[in-house]
Structure formats: C-alpha cells, structure tokens
mmCIF file of C-alpha atoms in Angstrom:
data_model
loop_
_atom_site.group_PDB
_atom_site.id
_atom_site.type_symbol
_atom_site.label_atom_id
_atom_site.label_comp_id
_atom_site.label_asym_id
_atom_site.label_seq_id
_atom_site.Cartn_x
_atom_site.Cartn_y
_atom_site.Cartn_z
ATOM 1 C CA GLY A 790 38.137 222.755 21.598
ATOM 2 C CA ASN A 791 37.514 221.975 17.948
ATOM 3 C CA SER A 792 35.678 218.901 16.730
ATOM 4 C CA VAL A 793 34.159 217.557 13.515
ATOM 5 C CA THR A 794 31.376 215.006 13.296
ATOM 6 C CA GLN A 795 30.481 213.299 10.058
ATOM 7 C CA MET A 796 28.124 210.513 9.219
ATOM 8 C CA GLU A 797 29.459 207.023 9.566
ATOM 9 C CA GLY A 798 29.730 204.785 6.581
ATOM 10 C CA PRO A 799 29.988 202.819 4.594
ATOM 11 C CA VAL A 800 27.657 204.453 2.147
ATOM 12 C CA THR A 801 26.853 202.202 -0.801
ATOM 13 C CA LEU A 802 25.294 203.729 -3.898
ATOM 14 C CA SER A 803 24.570 202.838 -7.473
ATOM 15 C CA GLU A 804 26.204 204.782 -10.282
ATOM 16 C CA GLU A 805 24.413 208.081 -11.098
ATOM 17 C CA ALA A 806 22.793 208.223 -7.649
ATOM 18 C CA PHE A 807 22.804 211.375 -5.502
ATOM 19 C CA LEU A 808 25.350 211.515 -2.697
ATOM 20 C CA THR A 809 25.142 213.480 0.543
ATOM 21 C CA ILE A 810 27.607 213.215 3.404
ATOM 22 C CA ASN A 811 26.693 215.215 6.485
ATOM 23 C CA CYS A 812 29.318 217.150 8.432
ATOM 24 C CA THR A 813 28.870 219.360 11.482
ATOM 25 C CA TYR A 814 31.506 221.106 13.537
ATOM 26 C CA THR A 815 32.277 222.963 16.730
ATOM 27 C CA ALA A 816 35.105 225.451 16.756
ATOM 28 C CA THR A 817 36.625 228.259 18.751
ATOM 29 C CA GLY A 818 37.017 231.208 16.453
ATOM 30 C CA TYR A 819 36.131 231.377 12.782
ATOM 31 C CA PRO A 820 37.279 228.203 11.019
ATOM 32 C CA SER A 821 38.006 227.379 7.417
ATOM 33 C CA LEU A 822 36.265 224.193 6.283
ATOM 34 C CA PHE A 823 37.537 221.454 3.999
ATOM 35 C CA TRP A 824 36.615 218.184 2.377
ATOM 36 C CA TYR A 825 39.498 215.815 1.690
ATOM 37 C CA VAL A 826 39.278 212.572 -0.314
ATOM 38 C CA GLN A 827 41.415 209.474 0.129
ATOM 39 C CA TYR A 828 41.472 206.938 -2.692
ATOM 40 C CA PRO A 829 42.533 203.381 -1.852
ATOM 41 C CA GLY A 830 46.207 203.153 -0.957
ATOM 42 C CA GLU A 831 46.831 206.872 -1.359
ATOM 43 C CA GLY A 832 47.264 209.972 0.771
ATOM 44 C CA LEU A 833 44.631 212.645 1.246
ATOM 45 C CA GLN A 834 43.824 215.153 -1.470
ATOM 46 C CA LEU A 835 41.942 218.381 -1.016
ATOM 47 C CA LEU A 836 38.549 218.119 -2.706
ATOM 48 C CA LEU A 837 37.123 221.543 -1.884
ATOM 49 C CA LYS A 838 37.179 224.244 0.725
ATOM 50 C CA ALA A 839 35.300 227.291 2.037
ATOM 51 C CA THR A 840 36.735 230.042 4.183
ATOM 52 C CA LYS A 841 33.724 232.126 5.218
ATOM 53 C CA ALA A 842 30.017 231.819 5.879
ATOM 54 C CA ASP A 843 27.804 231.144 2.826
ATOM 55 C CA ASP A 844 30.824 230.334 0.648
ATOM 56 C CA LYS A 845 30.270 227.354 -1.635
ATOM 57 C CA GLY A 846 33.242 225.155 -2.432
ATOM 58 C CA SER A 847 33.045 223.035 -5.571
ATOM 59 C CA ASN A 848 35.247 220.632 -7.506
ATOM 60 C CA LYS A 849 34.758 217.589 -9.748
ATOM 61 C CA GLY A 850 30.970 217.875 -9.433
ATOM 62 C CA PHE A 851 31.080 217.944 -5.627
ATOM 63 C CA GLU A 852 29.725 220.916 -3.685
ATOM 64 C CA ALA A 853 29.546 222.013 -0.058
ATOM 65 C CA THR A 854 28.239 225.252 1.478
ATOM 66 C CA TYR A 855 29.609 226.799 4.696
ATOM 67 C CA ARG A 856 26.544 227.210 6.931
ATOM 68 C CA LYS A 857 27.511 229.175 10.040
ATOM 69 C CA GLU A 858 23.990 229.183 11.492
ATOM 70 C CA THR A 859 23.828 225.377 11.539
ATOM 71 C CA THR A 860 27.622 224.821 11.870
ATOM 72 C CA SER A 861 27.495 222.460 8.925
ATOM 73 C CA PHE A 862 29.402 221.744 5.727
ATOM 74 C CA HIS A 863 27.561 218.906 3.992
ATOM 75 C CA LEU A 864 29.098 217.373 0.861
ATOM 76 C CA GLU A 865 26.879 216.672 -2.164
ATOM 77 C CA LYS A 866 27.229 215.273 -5.652
ATOM 78 C CA GLY A 867 24.345 214.941 -8.043
ATOM 79 C CA SER A 868 25.478 211.867 -9.998
ATOM 80 C CA VAL A 869 28.251 209.668 -8.633
ATOM 81 C CA GLN A 870 30.569 207.458 -10.645
ATOM 82 C CA VAL A 871 32.417 204.284 -9.735
ATOM 83 C CA SER A 872 35.603 206.360 -9.638
ATOM 84 C CA ASP A 873 34.160 208.362 -6.714
ATOM 85 C CA SER A 874 34.579 205.330 -4.447
ATOM 86 C CA ALA A 875 36.847 206.581 -1.682
ATOM 87 C CA VAL A 876 36.929 207.753 1.921
ATOM 88 C CA TYR A 877 35.830 211.359 2.428
ATOM 89 C CA PHE A 878 37.006 213.454 5.379
ATOM 90 C CA CYS A 879 35.507 216.684 6.623
ATOM 91 C CA ALA A 880 37.989 218.944 8.398
ATOM 92 C CA LEU A 881 38.382 222.411 9.831
ATOM 93 C CA SER A 882 41.280 224.675 10.642
ATOM 94 C CA THR A 883 41.571 227.758 12.790
ATOM 95 C CA ALA A 884 44.304 230.329 12.872
ATOM 96 C CA ALA A 885 46.476 228.685 15.523
ATOM 97 C CA GLY A 886 49.132 226.770 13.611
ATOM 98 C CA ASN A 887 46.822 226.152 10.649
ATOM 99 C CA LYS A 888 46.182 222.737 12.182
ATOM 100 C CA LEU A 889 43.465 220.517 10.781
ATOM 101 C CA THR A 890 40.866 218.759 12.917
ATOM 102 C CA PHE A 891 39.375 215.805 11.050
ATOM 103 C CA GLY A 892 36.126 213.951 11.234
ATOM 104 C CA GLY A 893 36.237 210.173 11.332
ATOM 105 C CA GLY A 894 35.821 209.741 7.582
ATOM 106 C CA THR A 895 33.002 208.269 5.514
ATOM 107 C CA ARG A 896 33.692 205.401 3.156
ATOM 108 C CA VAL A 897 31.692 205.610 -0.081
ATOM 109 C CA LEU A 898 31.310 202.661 -2.412
ATOM 110 C CA VAL A 899 29.726 203.222 -5.812
ATOM 111 C CA LYS A 900 28.593 200.109 -7.670
ATOM 112 C CA PRO A 901 28.130 199.959 -11.447
ATOM 113 C CA ASN B 190 57.502 219.274 -8.659
ATOM 114 C CA ALA B 191 57.361 216.257 -6.304
ATOM 115 C CA GLY B 192 55.230 217.856 -3.557
ATOM 116 C CA VAL B 193 55.479 215.946 -0.271
ATOM 117 C CA THR B 194 57.504 212.742 -0.294
ATOM 118 C CA GLN B 195 57.743 210.154 2.475
ATOM 119 C CA THR B 196 60.045 207.193 3.003
ATOM 120 C CA PRO B 197 59.764 204.333 3.581
ATOM 121 C CA LYS B 198 56.387 203.262 2.200
ATOM 122 C CA PHE B 199 56.168 200.214 4.449
ATOM 123 C CA ARG B 200 58.054 199.042 7.532
ATOM 124 C CA ILE B 201 57.762 196.280 10.091
ATOM 125 C CA LEU B 202 59.399 196.897 13.464
ATOM 126 C CA LYS B 203 59.875 194.702 16.481
ATOM 127 C CA ILE B 204 58.781 196.001 19.881
ATOM 128 C CA GLY B 205 61.475 198.250 21.339
ATOM 129 C CA GLN B 206 63.171 199.064 18.036
ATOM 130 C CA SER B 207 63.642 202.609 16.819
ATOM 131 C CA MET B 208 63.199 204.217 13.434
ATOM 132 C CA THR B 209 62.875 207.540 11.660
ATOM 133 C CA LEU B 210 60.163 208.311 9.146
ATOM 134 C CA GLN B 211 61.405 210.787 6.567
ATOM 135 C CA CYS B 212 59.365 213.620 5.075
ATOM 136 C CA THR B 213 60.478 216.200 2.507
ATOM 137 C CA GLN B 214 58.553 218.939 0.721
ATOM 138 C CA ASP B 215 59.728 221.046 -2.220
ATOM 139 C CA MET B 216 57.032 223.732 -2.147
ATOM 140 C CA ASN B 217 58.848 226.052 0.275
ATOM 141 C CA HIS B 218 56.004 225.704 2.758
ATOM 142 C CA ASN B 219 56.685 227.049 6.217
ATOM 143 C CA TYR B 220 54.271 224.729 8.046
ATOM 144 C CA MET B 221 54.679 220.950 8.275
ATOM 145 C CA TYR B 222 52.699 218.272 10.118
ATOM 146 C CA TRP B 223 52.718 214.622 11.105
ATOM 147 C CA TYR B 224 49.451 212.695 11.426
ATOM 148 C CA ARG B 225 48.627 209.109 12.197
ATOM 149 C CA GLN B 226 45.612 207.268 10.823
ATOM 150 C CA ASP B 227 44.416 204.192 12.649
ATOM 151 C CA PRO B 228 42.203 201.689 10.787
ATOM 152 C CA GLY B 229 38.732 203.080 10.132
ATOM 153 C CA MET B 230 39.544 206.309 11.921
ATOM 154 C CA GLY B 231 40.278 209.894 11.035
ATOM 155 C CA LEU B 232 43.693 211.487 11.251
ATOM 156 C CA LYS B 233 45.176 212.652 14.524
ATOM 157 C CA LEU B 234 47.928 215.256 14.722
ATOM 158 C CA ILE B 235 51.175 214.065 16.312
ATOM 159 C CA TYR B 236 53.491 217.071 15.931
ATOM 160 C CA TYR B 237 53.686 220.154 13.791
ATOM 161 C CA SER B 238 56.190 222.849 12.899
ATOM 162 C CA VAL B 239 55.630 226.471 11.894
ATOM 163 C CA GLY B 240 59.155 226.914 10.583
ATOM 164 C CA ALA B 241 62.726 225.690 10.802
ATOM 165 C CA GLY B 242 63.793 225.247 14.409
ATOM 166 C CA ILE B 243 60.224 225.437 15.785
ATOM 167 C CA THR B 244 58.111 222.398 16.667
ATOM 168 C CA ASP B 245 55.098 221.808 18.862
ATOM 169 C CA LYS B 246 52.999 218.927 20.123
ATOM 170 C CA GLY B 247 49.722 217.930 18.583
ATOM 171 C CA GLU B 248 46.977 215.736 19.939
ATOM 172 C CA VAL B 249 48.932 212.444 20.304
ATOM 173 C CA PRO B 250 52.676 213.202 20.735
ATOM 174 C CA ASN B 251 53.635 210.510 23.272
ATOM 175 C CA GLY B 252 56.230 208.068 21.967
ATOM 176 C CA TYR B 253 57.390 210.348 19.142
ATOM 177 C CA ASN B 254 59.950 213.081 18.566
ATOM 178 C CA VAL B 255 60.511 215.504 15.709
ATOM 179 C CA SER B 256 63.050 218.027 14.535
ATOM 180 C CA ARG B 257 62.990 220.707 11.848
ATOM 181 C CA SER B 258 66.475 221.835 10.923
ATOM 182 C CA THR B 259 65.542 222.914 7.378
ATOM 183 C CA THR B 260 62.412 224.225 5.668
ATOM 184 C CA GLU B 261 62.236 221.112 3.482
ATOM 185 C CA ASP B 262 62.612 218.252 5.974
ATOM 186 C CA PHE B 263 60.538 217.163 8.960
ATOM 187 C CA PRO B 264 61.541 213.690 10.210
ATOM 188 C CA LEU B 265 59.495 211.777 12.804
ATOM 189 C CA ARG B 266 61.374 209.588 15.271
ATOM 190 C CA LEU B 267 59.989 206.570 17.118
ATOM 191 C CA GLU B 268 62.373 205.677 19.941
ATOM 192 C CA LEU B 269 60.886 202.526 21.511
ATOM 193 C CA ALA B 270 58.302 201.084 19.166
ATOM 194 C CA ALA B 271 55.124 199.696 20.717
ATOM 195 C CA PRO B 272 52.220 197.778 19.116
ATOM 196 C CA SER B 273 50.002 200.831 19.763
ATOM 197 C CA GLN B 274 52.091 202.705 17.192
ATOM 198 C CA THR B 275 50.963 200.401 14.393
ATOM 199 C CA SER B 276 49.327 202.866 12.037
ATOM 200 C CA VAL B 277 49.632 204.737 8.761
ATOM 201 C CA TYR B 278 51.632 207.932 9.115
ATOM 202 C CA PHE B 279 51.046 210.955 6.906
ATOM 203 C CA CYS B 280 53.219 214.005 6.554
ATOM 204 C CA ALA B 281 51.707 217.244 5.263
ATOM 205 C CA SER B 282 52.775 220.807 4.553
ATOM 206 C CA SER B 283 51.123 224.162 4.015
ATOM 207 C CA TYR B 284 51.921 227.835 3.837
ATOM 208 C CA SER B 285 50.540 230.310 6.301
ATOM 209 C CA SER B 286 50.933 234.058 6.441
ATOM 210 C CA PRO B 287 49.134 237.061 7.907
ATOM 211 C CA GLN B 288 47.334 237.308 4.565
ATOM 212 C CA GLY B 289 45.868 233.844 4.736
ATOM 213 C CA ARG B 290 46.188 230.127 5.299
ATOM 214 C CA GLY B 291 46.836 227.649 2.534
ATOM 215 C CA GLU B 292 45.569 224.137 2.149
ATOM 216 C CA GLN B 293 47.576 221.215 3.463
ATOM 217 C CA TYR B 294 49.272 218.929 0.953
ATOM 218 C CA PHE B 295 49.741 215.323 2.018
ATOM 219 C CA GLY B 296 52.390 212.748 1.294
ATOM 220 C CA PRO B 297 51.489 209.185 0.252
ATOM 221 C CA GLY B 298 51.949 207.762 3.758
ATOM 222 C CA THR B 299 54.104 205.217 5.576
ATOM 223 C CA ARG B 300 52.442 202.013 6.750
ATOM 224 C CA LEU B 301 54.107 200.895 9.989
ATOM 225 C CA THR B 302 53.504 197.611 11.778
ATOM 226 C CA VAL B 303 54.988 196.925 15.216
ATOM 227 C CA THR B 304 55.000 193.284 16.311
#
C-alpha cells in the first residue's frame, strides 16, 4: 500500500532561519506528490506539488523536488517568517480515485 | 466562488445521537472526499465519491455513511455517535480525468465532540 513518513515536530526556528522538513514515501505505481499547509484553525491549502521525477514544485519561497531514486520530497525554505508558523503535511496520490495519503504532519513555529 | 463549504463549524453530540455533516462545492468537481483529523495526527480518508451516485470506502469508514445525489453535495452521516468519533472532519473535492488529476481543495472543517 501507500504510505508517507515525515519528520515529527514541533520544529522551532528563529525568523530568517533555513527550514527543511523531510518526507519519504512508498507507493504502488507512479504517484504525484504534494505539500499542504494548515494554518491555525483553518483547513488545508495546497502549498506545492510535483507530478513526475525531478520536477521541482515551488510557491511562496518554499521548494520541494521529486526524487524517485530516494523516494523523497523534502520541503525547504531559505528564510522563514513568523507567518510561516503552521502544520505542514506531505501527501501523495496515485491514479485510483485520486485519493491522498498523508504523512502525520510537522508543526513549525517561527519566533521573531 | 465559495469553493468547498462545510456546516456546521462546531458541534457537540451525546453518545448515541446522530447527525449529518454537510459539504458543498461549487467548482463542478467530480471527485469528493471526507477525511478526519485526530489531534496531532494526519488526515485519514473516511469515504470518497468519483461522481454522483458513486461512493466508496476509504481507510476508516466504520460508523459513517455517505451519499452523493448531486455533483455539488456530499453529506457525511454519523448514525450512533461514539467518543472515538471526536475529531475534526474535512471535506475536499477535486477533478480527475484521463488527461490528469487535479489538486484537492479543502473545506474549513467541522469540529465534532462526542461526550
């Protein structure tokens, strides 16, 4: 079956620090990969995605590269802001029903 | 364009009561989903639908029922509420076609407490 493993949080950083959240996956077939963000009290929003090997998804200064050889999709941001404090979810989907399989989420707290 | 809307936002149920969580999308998406999110955990799929009149079980369907009579609406029914169903429930929708799969759009969630 499909599964997603991401690093446990919370991750606490100072403003302008570098952020990395590791994500690895196992999947049957060729998945699409996603990072979703959940701000306090809100639903999930798509942050970025990649649909094939070596694709780089990017948005709002965040980046992640689809690495088929290491089955990874690590999220990075070079300089975080307080407004980036949220829970980040790595997820994958395969063709069957376009269903998402989520990792457990990583809470990020950025302090001024 | 409202996207995915869910009602109610909050609800407290007593053990054994029933309720329906409403979900509506206005994006003409063919696929719709229900997830639950337990504290500190990721989301788990309860049920999903690939179109009106078609539903299927996800990872954690026990204790829930769904129906999909229209493209827009996908209500989730809890028949006999149990404390284990205390959670935040998210509805989502997406399009999917032979040409590709779209991202899922999520509603704001319903926080349910069963006591």
